[in-house]
């Protein structure tokens, strides 16, 4: 059931769930729905395919094929993989799911306190952005072992221990761009707008 990428055409997105996107498309000229798994949804797709192998019913769409992608070469980088993202201007639900290593200090800290829940914010996004930038410069999706668990992360930042400076990063970039993003006080962190301006300015400096 493996499908060659040249056999199908993907058009506009028609639906989006917690684990996958669904696109309108065609397979060898036949109209189909194309489901594209998010990173956290790959196991879900595998489970679905196993179930489809065991059932057949006229009211259930049957799978026509599957295509595995090793590297999408995407132009965009996911900063923090929220399982349930929110609109800060409209939504007031403060429960969310995301990678623990990318959660900001104040949110991790609030989890240790009874009846205290700190909501996600633009400042917590800045923290997650800085962690992602660190991964990009280190060319790895892995973080140091002592920066992966909630308790270790809190202890490290409270004692002044930060992620190690990547070998490819200049001292100035580290000190003036990335480190401020890890300020324990959310209001002291730069905004995404400020970071964008600083990054553009540095880009033109090196061009």
Coordinates of C-alpha atoms in Angstrom, one line a residue:
X1 CA 0.0 0.0 0.0
X2 CA 3.1 2.3 -0.2
X3 CA 2.3 5.2 -2.5
X4 CA 4.8 7.1 -4.7
X5 CA 4.7 10.8 -4.0
X6 CA 4.2 11.5 -7.7
X7 CA 1.0 9.6 -7.7
X8 CA -1.0 12.1 -5.6
X9 CA -1.7 15.8 -5.6
X10 CA -2.3 17.8 -2.4
X11 CA -4.6 20.8 -2.5
X12 CA -6.1 23.0 0.2
X13 CA -6.4 22.1 3.9
X14 CA -9.9 21.1 4.8
X15 CA -9.5 20.0 8.4
X16 CA -7.1 19.9 11.3
X17 CA -7.1 17.8 14.5
X18 CA -4.8 17.3 17.4
X19 CA -2.6 14.8 15.6
X20 CA -3.0 15.4 11.9
X21 CA -4.0 17.7 9.1
X22 CA -6.5 16.7 6.3
X23 CA -6.1 18.0 2.8
X24 CA -8.3 17.8 -0.3
X25 CA -6.4 16.0 -3.0
X26 CA -6.3 13.4 -5.7
X27 CA -4.6 10.0 -6.2
X28 CA -3.9 9.2 -9.8
X29 CA -6.8 11.4 -10.8
X30 CA -9.3 10.1 -8.2
X31 CA -10.6 12.6 -5.5
X32 CA -9.3 11.6 -2.1
X33 CA -8.7 13.0 1.4
X34 CA -5.0 13.2 2.3
X35 CA -4.2 12.9 6.0
X36 CA -0.7 14.3 7.0
X37 CA 0.4 13.3 10.5
X38 CA 1.9 15.8 12.9
X39 CA 5.0 14.6 14.7
X40 CA 3.0 13.5 17.7
X41 CA 0.4 11.8 15.5
X42 CA 2.7 9.3 13.7
X43 CA 1.8 6.5 16.1
X44 CA -1.8 7.4 15.7
X45 CA -1.6 7.0 12.0
X46 CA 0.1 3.6 12.3
X47 CA -2.7 2.5 14.7
X48 CA -5.4 3.7 12.2
X49 CA -3.8 1.7 9.4
X50 CA -3.8 -1.5 11.4
X51 CA -7.5 -1.0 12.2
X52 CA -8.3 -0.3 8.5
X53 CA -6.7 -3.6 7.6
X54 CA -9.3 -5.4 9.7
X55 CA -12.5 -3.6 8.7
X56 CA -14.4 -3.0 5.5
X57 CA -17.7 -1.2 5.3
X58 CA -19.4 1.0 2.6
X59 CA -19.8 3.9 5.1
X60 CA -16.1 3.9 6.1
X61 CA -13.5 5.4 3.8
X62 CA -10.8 2.9 2.9
X63 CA -7.1 3.9 2.8
X64 CA -5.7 4.0 -0.7
X65 CA -2.0 4.3 0.2
X66 CA 0.6 5.7 2.5
X67 CA 3.7 7.7 1.9
X68 CA 6.5 8.1 4.4
X69 CA 8.5 11.3 4.5
X70 CA 11.9 11.3 6.2
X71 CA 12.7 15.0 5.8
X72 CA 10.1 17.5 4.7
X73 CA 12.7 20.4 4.2
X74 CA 10.1 22.7 5.6
X75 CA 10.6 26.5 5.6
X76 CA 9.1 26.9 9.0
X77 CA 10.4 25.7 12.4
X78 CA 8.0 24.6 15.1
X79 CA 8.8 26.6 18.3
X80 CA 6.8 24.7 20.9
X81 CA 4.6 21.8 20.1
X82 CA 1.4 22.7 22.0
X83 CA -1.1 19.9 21.8
X84 CA -3.8 22.4 22.4
X85 CA -2.7 25.9 21.3
X86 CA -4.7 29.0 22.3
X87 CA -5.5 32.4 20.9
X88 CA -4.1 34.8 23.5
X89 CA -6.5 37.5 22.3
X90 CA -9.7 35.4 22.5
X91 CA -9.2 32.2 24.6
X92 CA -8.8 32.1 28.3
X93 CA -8.4 28.4 28.8
X94 CA -5.0 27.9 30.5
X95 CA -4.6 24.2 30.3
X96 CA -2.2 23.1 27.6
X97 CA 0.1 20.3 26.5
X98 CA 3.7 20.9 25.3
X99 CA 7.2 19.6 25.5
X100 CA 8.4 20.0 29.1
X101 CA 11.9 21.0 28.1
X102 CA 10.5 24.1 26.3
X103 CA 8.1 25.2 29.1
X104 CA 9.1 28.5 30.6
X105 CA 10.4 28.8 34.2
X106 CA 7.3 30.5 35.7
X107 CA 5.0 27.9 34.3
X108 CA 7.1 25.0 35.6
X109 CA 7.4 26.7 38.9
X110 CA 3.6 27.2 39.3
X111 CA 3.1 23.5 38.9
X112 CA 4.9 23.0 42.2
X113 CA 2.6 25.3 44.0
X114 CA -0.9 24.3 45.2
X115 CA -3.8 26.1 43.5
X116 CA -1.5 28.2 41.4
X117 CA -1.6 27.9 37.6
X118 CA 0.4 30.3 35.4
X119 CA -1.1 30.6 31.9
X120 CA 0.9 30.5 28.7
X121 CA 1.8 34.0 27.4
X122 CA 3.8 35.8 24.8
X123 CA 6.7 35.8 27.3
X124 CA 6.6 32.0 27.6
X125 CA 6.6 31.7 23.8
X126 CA 9.8 33.8 23.8
X127 CA 11.4 31.3 26.3
X128 CA 10.4 28.4 24.0
X129 CA 11.7 30.3 21.0
X130 CA 15.1 30.6 22.7
X131 CA 15.2 26.9 23.4
X132 CA 14.4 26.1 19.8
X133 CA 17.1 28.5 18.6
X134 CA 19.6 26.7 20.9
X135 CA 18.6 23.4 19.2
X136 CA 19.1 24.9 15.8
X137 CA 22.6 26.2 16.6
X138 CA 23.5 22.9 18.2
X139 CA 22.0 21.1 15.2
X140 CA 20.2 18.7 17.4
X141 CA 16.7 18.0 18.8
X142 CA 18.3 16.8 22.0
X143 CA 18.9 18.9 25.1
X144 CA 21.4 18.3 27.9
X145 CA 20.1 15.5 30.1
X146 CA 19.8 17.9 33.1
X147 CA 17.6 20.3 31.1
X148 CA 14.8 17.8 30.2
X149 CA 13.0 17.2 33.5
X150 CA 10.8 19.7 35.3
X151 CA 12.7 19.6 38.6
X152 CA 16.1 19.8 37.0
X153 CA 15.1 22.7 34.8
X154 CA 13.8 24.7 37.8
X155 CA 16.9 24.0 39.9
X156 CA 19.3 24.9 37.1
X157 CA 17.8 28.3 36.4
X158 CA 17.3 29.2 40.1
X159 CA 21.0 28.5 40.7
X160 CA 22.0 30.4 37.6
X161 CA 22.9 27.5 35.4
X162 CA 21.9 28.0 31.8
X163 CA 22.1 25.9 28.6
X164 CA 25.7 25.8 27.4
X165 CA 26.6 28.3 24.7
X166 CA 26.7 26.6 21.3
X167 CA 30.1 26.6 19.6
X168 CA 28.6 28.3 16.5
X169 CA 27.2 31.3 18.5
X170 CA 29.1 34.4 19.2
X171 CA 29.4 35.8 22.7
X172 CA 27.5 38.9 21.8
X173 CA 24.6 36.9 20.2
X174 CA 24.4 34.7 23.2
X175 CA 24.6 37.5 25.7
X176 CA 22.3 40.0 24.1
X177 CA 19.9 37.9 22.1
X178 CA 19.4 34.5 23.6
X179 CA 20.2 34.9 27.3
X180 CA 17.6 37.6 27.9
X181 CA 14.9 35.2 26.7
X182 CA 15.7 33.0 29.7
X183 CA 15.1 35.8 32.3
X184 CA 13.2 34.4 35.2
X185 CA 10.9 37.4 35.2
X186 CA 8.6 37.2 32.1
X187 CA 8.2 41.0 31.7
X188 CA 12.0 41.4 31.5
X189 CA 12.2 39.2 28.4
X190 CA 12.4 40.8 25.0
X191 CA 9.2 40.6 22.8
X192 CA 9.1 38.6 19.6
X193 CA 9.0 41.9 17.8
X194 CA 12.2 43.0 19.5
X195 CA 13.9 39.7 18.7
X196 CA 12.8 40.0 15.1
X197 CA 14.4 43.4 14.8
X198 CA 17.6 42.3 16.5
X199 CA 17.9 39.2 14.3
X200 CA 17.3 41.2 11.1
X201 CA 19.9 43.8 12.2
X202 CA 22.5 41.1 12.9
X203 CA 21.7 39.4 9.6
X204 CA 22.4 42.6 7.6
X205 CA 25.6 43.1 9.6
X206 CA 26.9 39.8 8.4
X207 CA 25.7 40.1 4.8

